[in-house]
Short mmCIF file of C-alpha atoms and ligand atoms in Angstrom, two decimals:
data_model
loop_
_atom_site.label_atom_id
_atom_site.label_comp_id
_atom_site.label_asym_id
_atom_site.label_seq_id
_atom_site.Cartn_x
_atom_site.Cartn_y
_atom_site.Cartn_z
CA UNK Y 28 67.49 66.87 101.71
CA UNK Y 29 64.58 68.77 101.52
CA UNK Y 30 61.21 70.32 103.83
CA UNK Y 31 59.00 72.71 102.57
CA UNK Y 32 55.98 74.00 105.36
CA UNK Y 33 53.39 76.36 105.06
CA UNK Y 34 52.37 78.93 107.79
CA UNK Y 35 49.52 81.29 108.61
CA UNK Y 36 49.49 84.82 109.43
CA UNK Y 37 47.49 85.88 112.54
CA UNK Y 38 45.52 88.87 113.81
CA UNK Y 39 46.24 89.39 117.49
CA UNK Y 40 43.10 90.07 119.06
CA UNK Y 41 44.61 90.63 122.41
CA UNK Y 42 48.29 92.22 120.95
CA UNK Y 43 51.75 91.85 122.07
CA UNK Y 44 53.80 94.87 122.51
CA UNK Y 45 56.52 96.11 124.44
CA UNK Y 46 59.17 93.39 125.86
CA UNK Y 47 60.61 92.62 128.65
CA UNK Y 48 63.53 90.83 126.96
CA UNK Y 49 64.65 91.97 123.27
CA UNK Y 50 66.85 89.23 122.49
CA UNK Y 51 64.87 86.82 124.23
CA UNK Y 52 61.05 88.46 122.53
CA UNK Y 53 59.70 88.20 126.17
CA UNK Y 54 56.55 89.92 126.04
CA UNK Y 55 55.16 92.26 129.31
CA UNK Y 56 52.03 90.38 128.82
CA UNK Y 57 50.33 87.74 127.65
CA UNK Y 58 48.22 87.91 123.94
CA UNK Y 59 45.75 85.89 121.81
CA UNK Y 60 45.46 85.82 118.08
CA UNK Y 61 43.41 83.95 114.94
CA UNK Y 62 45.53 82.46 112.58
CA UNK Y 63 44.78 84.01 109.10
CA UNK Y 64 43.69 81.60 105.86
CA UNK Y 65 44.46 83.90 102.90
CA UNK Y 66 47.80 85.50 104.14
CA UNK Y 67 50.17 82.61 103.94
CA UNK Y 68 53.94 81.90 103.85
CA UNK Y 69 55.59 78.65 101.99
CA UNK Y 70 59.13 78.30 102.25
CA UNK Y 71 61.34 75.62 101.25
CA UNK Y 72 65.08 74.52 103.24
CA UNK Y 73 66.81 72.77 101.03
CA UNK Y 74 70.37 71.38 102.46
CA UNK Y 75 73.25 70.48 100.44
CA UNK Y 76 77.34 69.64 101.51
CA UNK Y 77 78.22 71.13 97.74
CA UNK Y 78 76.86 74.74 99.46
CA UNK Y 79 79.21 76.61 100.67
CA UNK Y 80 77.11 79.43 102.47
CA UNK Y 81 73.54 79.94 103.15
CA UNK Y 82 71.71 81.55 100.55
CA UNK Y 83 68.04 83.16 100.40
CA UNK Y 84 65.36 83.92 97.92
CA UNK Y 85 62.14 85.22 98.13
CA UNK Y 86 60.00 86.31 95.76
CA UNK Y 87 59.64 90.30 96.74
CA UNK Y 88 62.71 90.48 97.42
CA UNK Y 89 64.70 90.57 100.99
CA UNK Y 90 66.79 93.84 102.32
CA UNK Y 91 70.53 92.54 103.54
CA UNK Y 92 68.98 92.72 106.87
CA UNK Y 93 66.00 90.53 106.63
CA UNK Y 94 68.43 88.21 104.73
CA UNK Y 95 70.48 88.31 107.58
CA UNK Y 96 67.74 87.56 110.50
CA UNK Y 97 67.24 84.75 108.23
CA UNK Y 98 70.57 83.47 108.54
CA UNK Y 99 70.09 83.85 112.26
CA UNK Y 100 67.08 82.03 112.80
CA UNK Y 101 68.87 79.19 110.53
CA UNK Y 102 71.90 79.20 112.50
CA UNK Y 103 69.97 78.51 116.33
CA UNK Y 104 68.53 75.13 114.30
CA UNK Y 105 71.31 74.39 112.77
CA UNK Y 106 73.33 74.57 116.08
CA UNK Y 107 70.55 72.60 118.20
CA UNK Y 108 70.74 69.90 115.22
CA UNK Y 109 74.83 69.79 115.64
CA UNK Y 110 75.00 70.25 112.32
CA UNK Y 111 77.36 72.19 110.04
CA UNK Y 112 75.14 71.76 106.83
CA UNK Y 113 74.54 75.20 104.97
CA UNK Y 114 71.24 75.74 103.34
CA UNK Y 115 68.88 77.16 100.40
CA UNK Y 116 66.15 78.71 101.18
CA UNK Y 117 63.38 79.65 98.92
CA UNK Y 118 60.29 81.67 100.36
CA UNK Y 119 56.88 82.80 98.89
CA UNK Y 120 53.86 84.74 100.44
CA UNK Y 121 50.12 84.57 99.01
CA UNK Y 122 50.20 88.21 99.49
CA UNK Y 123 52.24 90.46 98.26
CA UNK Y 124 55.15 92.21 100.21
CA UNK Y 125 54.34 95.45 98.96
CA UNK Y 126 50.86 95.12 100.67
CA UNK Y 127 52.36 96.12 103.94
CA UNK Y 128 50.77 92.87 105.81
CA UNK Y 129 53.27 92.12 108.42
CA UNK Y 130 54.78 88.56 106.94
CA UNK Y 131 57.21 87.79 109.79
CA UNK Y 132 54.76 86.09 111.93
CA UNK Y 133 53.93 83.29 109.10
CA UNK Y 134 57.72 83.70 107.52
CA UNK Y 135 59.66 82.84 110.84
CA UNK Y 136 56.64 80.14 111.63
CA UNK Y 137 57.55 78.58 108.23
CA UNK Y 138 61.00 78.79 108.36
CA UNK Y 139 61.50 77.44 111.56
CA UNK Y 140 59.04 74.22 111.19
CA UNK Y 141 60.71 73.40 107.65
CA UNK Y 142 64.09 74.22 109.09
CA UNK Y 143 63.42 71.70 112.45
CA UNK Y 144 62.37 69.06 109.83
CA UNK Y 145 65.37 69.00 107.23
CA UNK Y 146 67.71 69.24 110.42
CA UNK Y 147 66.44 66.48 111.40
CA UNK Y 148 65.05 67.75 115.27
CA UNK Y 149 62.24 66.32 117.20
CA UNK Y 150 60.48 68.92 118.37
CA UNK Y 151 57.20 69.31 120.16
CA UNK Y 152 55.08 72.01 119.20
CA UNK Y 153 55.51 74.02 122.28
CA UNK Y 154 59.52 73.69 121.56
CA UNK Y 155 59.02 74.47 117.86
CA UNK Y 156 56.97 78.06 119.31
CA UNK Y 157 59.57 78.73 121.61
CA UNK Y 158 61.96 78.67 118.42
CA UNK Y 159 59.95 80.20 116.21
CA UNK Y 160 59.50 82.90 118.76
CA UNK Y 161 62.83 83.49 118.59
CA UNK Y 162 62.60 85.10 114.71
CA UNK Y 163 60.16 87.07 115.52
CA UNK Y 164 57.79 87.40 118.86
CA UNK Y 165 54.54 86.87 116.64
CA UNK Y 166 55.27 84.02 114.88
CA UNK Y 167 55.19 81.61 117.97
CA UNK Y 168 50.79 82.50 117.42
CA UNK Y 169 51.17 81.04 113.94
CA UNK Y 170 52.37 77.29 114.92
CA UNK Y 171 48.94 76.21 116.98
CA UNK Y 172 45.64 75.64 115.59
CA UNK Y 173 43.40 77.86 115.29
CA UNK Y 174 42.94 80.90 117.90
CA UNK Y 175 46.09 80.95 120.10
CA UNK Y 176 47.14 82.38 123.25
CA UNK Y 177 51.26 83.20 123.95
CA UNK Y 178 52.19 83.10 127.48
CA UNK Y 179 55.66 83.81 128.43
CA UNK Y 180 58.00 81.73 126.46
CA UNK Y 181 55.07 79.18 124.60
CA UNK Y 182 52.20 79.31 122.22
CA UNK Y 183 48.77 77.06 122.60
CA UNK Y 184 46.03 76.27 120.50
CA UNK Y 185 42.81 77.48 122.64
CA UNK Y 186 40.18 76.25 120.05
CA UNK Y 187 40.70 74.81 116.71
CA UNK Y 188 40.22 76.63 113.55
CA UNK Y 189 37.11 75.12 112.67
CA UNK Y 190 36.02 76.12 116.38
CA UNK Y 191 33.71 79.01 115.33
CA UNK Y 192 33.35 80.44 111.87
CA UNK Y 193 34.70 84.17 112.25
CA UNK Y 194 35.66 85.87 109.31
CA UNK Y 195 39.08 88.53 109.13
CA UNK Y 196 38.16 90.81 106.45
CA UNK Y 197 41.50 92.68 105.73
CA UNK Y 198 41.93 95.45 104.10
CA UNK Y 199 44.45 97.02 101.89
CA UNK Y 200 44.91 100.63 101.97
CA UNK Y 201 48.97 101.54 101.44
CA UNK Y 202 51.12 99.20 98.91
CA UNK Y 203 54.12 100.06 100.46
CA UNK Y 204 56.65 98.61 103.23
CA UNK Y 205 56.05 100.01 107.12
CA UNK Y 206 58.29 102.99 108.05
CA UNK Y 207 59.44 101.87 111.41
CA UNK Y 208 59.65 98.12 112.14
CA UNK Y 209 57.88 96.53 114.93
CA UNK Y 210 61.15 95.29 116.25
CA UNK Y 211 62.09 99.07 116.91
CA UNK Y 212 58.55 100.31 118.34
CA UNK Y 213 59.18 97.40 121.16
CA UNK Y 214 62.25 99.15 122.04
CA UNK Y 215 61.37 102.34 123.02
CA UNK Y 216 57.63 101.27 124.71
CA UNK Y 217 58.43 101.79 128.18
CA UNK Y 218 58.69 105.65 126.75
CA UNK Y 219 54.82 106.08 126.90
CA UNK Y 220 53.64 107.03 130.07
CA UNK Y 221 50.26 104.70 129.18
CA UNK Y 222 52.19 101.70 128.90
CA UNK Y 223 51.90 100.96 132.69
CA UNK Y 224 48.12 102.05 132.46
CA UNK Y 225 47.15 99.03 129.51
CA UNK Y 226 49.57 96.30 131.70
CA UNK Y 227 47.20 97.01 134.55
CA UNK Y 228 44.27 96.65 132.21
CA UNK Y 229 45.66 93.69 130.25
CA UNK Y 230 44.60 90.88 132.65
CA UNK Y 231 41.00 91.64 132.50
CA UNK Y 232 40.80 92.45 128.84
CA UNK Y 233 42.60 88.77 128.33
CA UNK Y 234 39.62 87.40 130.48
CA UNK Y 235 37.11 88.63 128.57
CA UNK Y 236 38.50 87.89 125.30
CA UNK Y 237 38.77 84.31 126.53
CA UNK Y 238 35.48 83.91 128.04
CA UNK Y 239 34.28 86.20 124.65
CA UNK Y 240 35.75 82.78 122.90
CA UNK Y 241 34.36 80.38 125.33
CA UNK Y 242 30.89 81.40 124.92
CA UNK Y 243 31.27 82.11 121.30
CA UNK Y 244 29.69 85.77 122.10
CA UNK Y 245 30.72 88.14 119.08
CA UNK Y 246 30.19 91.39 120.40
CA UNK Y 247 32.05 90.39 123.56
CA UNK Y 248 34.74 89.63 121.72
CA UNK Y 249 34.97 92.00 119.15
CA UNK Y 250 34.49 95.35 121.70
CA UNK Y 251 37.59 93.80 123.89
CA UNK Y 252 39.60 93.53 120.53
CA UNK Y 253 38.61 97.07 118.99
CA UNK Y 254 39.40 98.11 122.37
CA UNK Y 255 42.64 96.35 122.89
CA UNK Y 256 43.24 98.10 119.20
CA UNK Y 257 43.13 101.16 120.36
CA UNK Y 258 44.40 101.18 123.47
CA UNK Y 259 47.62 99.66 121.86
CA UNK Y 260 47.55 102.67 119.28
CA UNK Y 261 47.20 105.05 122.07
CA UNK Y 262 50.66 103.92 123.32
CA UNK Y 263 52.44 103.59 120.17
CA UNK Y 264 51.30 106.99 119.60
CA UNK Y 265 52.62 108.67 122.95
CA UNK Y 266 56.01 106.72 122.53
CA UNK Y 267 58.75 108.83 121.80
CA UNK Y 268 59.11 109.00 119.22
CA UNK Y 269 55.57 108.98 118.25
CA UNK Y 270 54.50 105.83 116.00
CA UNK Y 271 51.83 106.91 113.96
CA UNK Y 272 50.53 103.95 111.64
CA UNK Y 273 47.46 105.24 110.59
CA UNK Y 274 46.69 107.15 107.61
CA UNK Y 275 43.35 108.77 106.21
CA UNK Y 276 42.08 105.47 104.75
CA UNK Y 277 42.66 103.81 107.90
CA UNK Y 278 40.65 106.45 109.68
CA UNK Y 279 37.65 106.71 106.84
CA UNK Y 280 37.52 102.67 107.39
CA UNK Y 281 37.21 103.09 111.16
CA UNK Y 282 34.48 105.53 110.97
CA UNK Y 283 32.65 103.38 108.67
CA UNK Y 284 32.68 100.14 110.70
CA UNK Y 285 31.30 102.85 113.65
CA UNK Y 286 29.19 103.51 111.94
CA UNK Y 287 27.84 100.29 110.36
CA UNK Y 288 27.84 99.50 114.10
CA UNK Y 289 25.46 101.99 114.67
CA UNK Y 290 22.86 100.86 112.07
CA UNK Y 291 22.50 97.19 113.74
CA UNK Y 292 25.55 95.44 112.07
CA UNK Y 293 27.82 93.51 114.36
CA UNK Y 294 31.57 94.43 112.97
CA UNK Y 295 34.45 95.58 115.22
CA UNK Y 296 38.55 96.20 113.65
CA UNK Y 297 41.58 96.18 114.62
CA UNK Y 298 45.21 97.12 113.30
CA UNK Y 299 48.31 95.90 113.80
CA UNK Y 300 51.68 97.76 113.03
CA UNK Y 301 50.71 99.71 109.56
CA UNK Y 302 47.70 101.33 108.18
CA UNK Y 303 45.89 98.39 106.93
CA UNK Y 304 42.47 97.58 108.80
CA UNK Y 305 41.09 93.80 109.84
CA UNK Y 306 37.29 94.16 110.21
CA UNK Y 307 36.11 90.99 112.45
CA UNK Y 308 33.09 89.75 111.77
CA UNK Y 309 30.92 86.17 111.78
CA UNK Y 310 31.02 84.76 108.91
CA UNK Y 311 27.13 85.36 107.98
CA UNK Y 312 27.98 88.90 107.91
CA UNK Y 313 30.78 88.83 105.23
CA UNK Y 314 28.75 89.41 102.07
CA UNK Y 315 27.19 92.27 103.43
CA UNK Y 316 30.00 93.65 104.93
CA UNK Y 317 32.22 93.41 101.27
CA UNK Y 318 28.99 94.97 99.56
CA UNK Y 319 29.40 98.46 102.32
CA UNK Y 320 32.83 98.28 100.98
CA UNK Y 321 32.70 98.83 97.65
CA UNK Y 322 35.42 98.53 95.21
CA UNK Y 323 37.29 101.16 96.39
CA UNK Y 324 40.40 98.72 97.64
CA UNK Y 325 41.77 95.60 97.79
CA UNK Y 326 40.58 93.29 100.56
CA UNK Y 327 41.73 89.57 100.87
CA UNK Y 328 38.81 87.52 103.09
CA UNK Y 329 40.31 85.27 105.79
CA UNK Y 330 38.78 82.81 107.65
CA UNK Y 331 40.30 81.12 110.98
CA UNK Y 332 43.13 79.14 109.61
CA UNK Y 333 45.33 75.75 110.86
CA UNK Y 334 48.72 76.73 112.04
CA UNK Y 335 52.39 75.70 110.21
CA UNK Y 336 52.36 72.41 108.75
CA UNK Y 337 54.90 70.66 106.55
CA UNK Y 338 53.57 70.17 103.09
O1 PMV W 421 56.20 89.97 116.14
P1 PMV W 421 56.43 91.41 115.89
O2 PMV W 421 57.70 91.89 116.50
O3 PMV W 421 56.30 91.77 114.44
O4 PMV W 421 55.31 92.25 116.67
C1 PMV W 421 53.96 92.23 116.31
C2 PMV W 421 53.24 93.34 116.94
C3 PMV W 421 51.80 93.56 116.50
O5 PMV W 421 51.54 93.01 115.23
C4 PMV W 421 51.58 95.06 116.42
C5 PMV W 421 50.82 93.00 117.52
C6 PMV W 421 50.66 91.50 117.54
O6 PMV W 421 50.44 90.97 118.63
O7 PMV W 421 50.71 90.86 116.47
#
């Protein structure tokens, strides 16, 4: 018995952090996000009665720990399936590890859908974000179509992928894993004094993001995410102790989409938990955009992506 499913990164354009429930990854506040087509997660569950303990392999390479939360996320199916089956499972990214792109989003989105399948559960999508939320608080985004908001407990699909043609150009500037682990920046949030400040600017940030989406008005949306960016960054930063993700290349590439801003071109960023930078823009722009680049790093182009399916 046998599922394999395939799931998407995503780029929160409204982001999650801080919760209001650790075990439960409750976030403060809602956030929205584009599922990613080039940064991708396959895994495999294989179950057998001959095994004898669940095992895991991945490709880079998992730390005991990540093994572990594994184990964990396998064990909440298992035991909602009333089964007693142990399993083997094999995992692969498009990217690779060492590119310090946050892969528990699409790697808990996989896991769980292929997990819910070889178990045997009927589950609806919103139940199969709920679970998947449950590995890891971003991975609920990468279940739904498309651009997706998570509210409370649930993910939805707010417009299909092929909705409007936006392009994620991501890129690479540190081959090496994140220092500190977004599980333990959630933790101590409530330790910047501006985290109260963005929850009461939050609401209207969401609104315009949405109606940004609605009207399919670029700059609308990409100033609320840039701004969202930063104003996450800003926290992380005052926490104690201080989370500091950027480094110089991170910076340079910020000044440069300024700056391309500034001679006409419409191209916003934003950064998640590590030093790599997503620059958002439409799709019309992405030739241009690559040529400012240069060859100077490694960039992988995504474009709005489908969420977890089984393959
Ligand atoms: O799902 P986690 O615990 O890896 O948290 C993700 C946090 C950010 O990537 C920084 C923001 C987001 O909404 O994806």
């Amino acid at each position: 018995m046998r599922a394999t499913a395939i799931a998407p990164a995503n780029i929160a354009l409204i982001k999650y952090w801080g919760r209001k429930d650790a075990k439960l990854r409750l976030p403060y506040a809602p956030s929205i996000s584009m599922n990613l087509s080039a940064c991708t997660t396959t895994t495999t569950v294989e179950l057998s009665d001959a095994y004898v303990k669940d095992t895991v392999e991945f490709d880079g390479g998992f730390t005991e720990a990540e093994v572990k939360r594994v184990i964990r996320q396998l064990d909440l199916i298992r035991k909602k399936a009333g089964s007693s089956l142990k399993a083997h499972v094999t995992t692969k990214n498009s990217f690779p590890k060492s590119a310090g792109i946050a892969s528990s989003a699409s790697g808990f989105a996989a896991l769980t859908l292929a997990a819910a399948k070889v178990f045997g559960l009927k589950l609806s999508q919103r139940e199969l974000t709920k679970m998947a939320r449950l590995g890891s608080g971003s991975a609920c985004r990468s279940i739904p179509d498309g651009f997706v908001k998570w509210k409370d407990t649930y993910a939805y699909s707010l417009y299909p992928h092929g909705y409007w043609d936006l392009r994620d150009i991501l890129v690479i500037v540190r081959h090496a894993v994140k220092d500190v682990s977004s599980s333990a920046g959630h933790d101590t949030v409530q330790t910047s004094p501006y985290f109260a400040q963005r929850l009461l600017q939050l609401p209207a940030r969401i609104t315009r993001v949405e109606r940004a989406l609605k009207e399919k008005n670029f700059r609308m949306l990409g100033e609320a995410a840039e701004e969202d960016c930063l104003d996450m960054h800003h926290v992380m930063q005052t926490q104690r102790p201080a989370l500091m993700y950027w480094n110089d290349a991170t910076k340079v590439i910020m000044n440069s989409i300024v700056g391309w801003r500034a001679s006409g071109i419409p191209v916003y960023f934003t950064i998640d938990a590590g030093p790599n930078v997503h620059i958002l823009c439409e799709a019309n722009r992405e030739k241009e955009i690559l040529k400012l680049l240069g060859n100077s790093y490694q960039v992988i182009v995504n474009k709005p992506a489908e969420g977890a399916h089984i393959l």
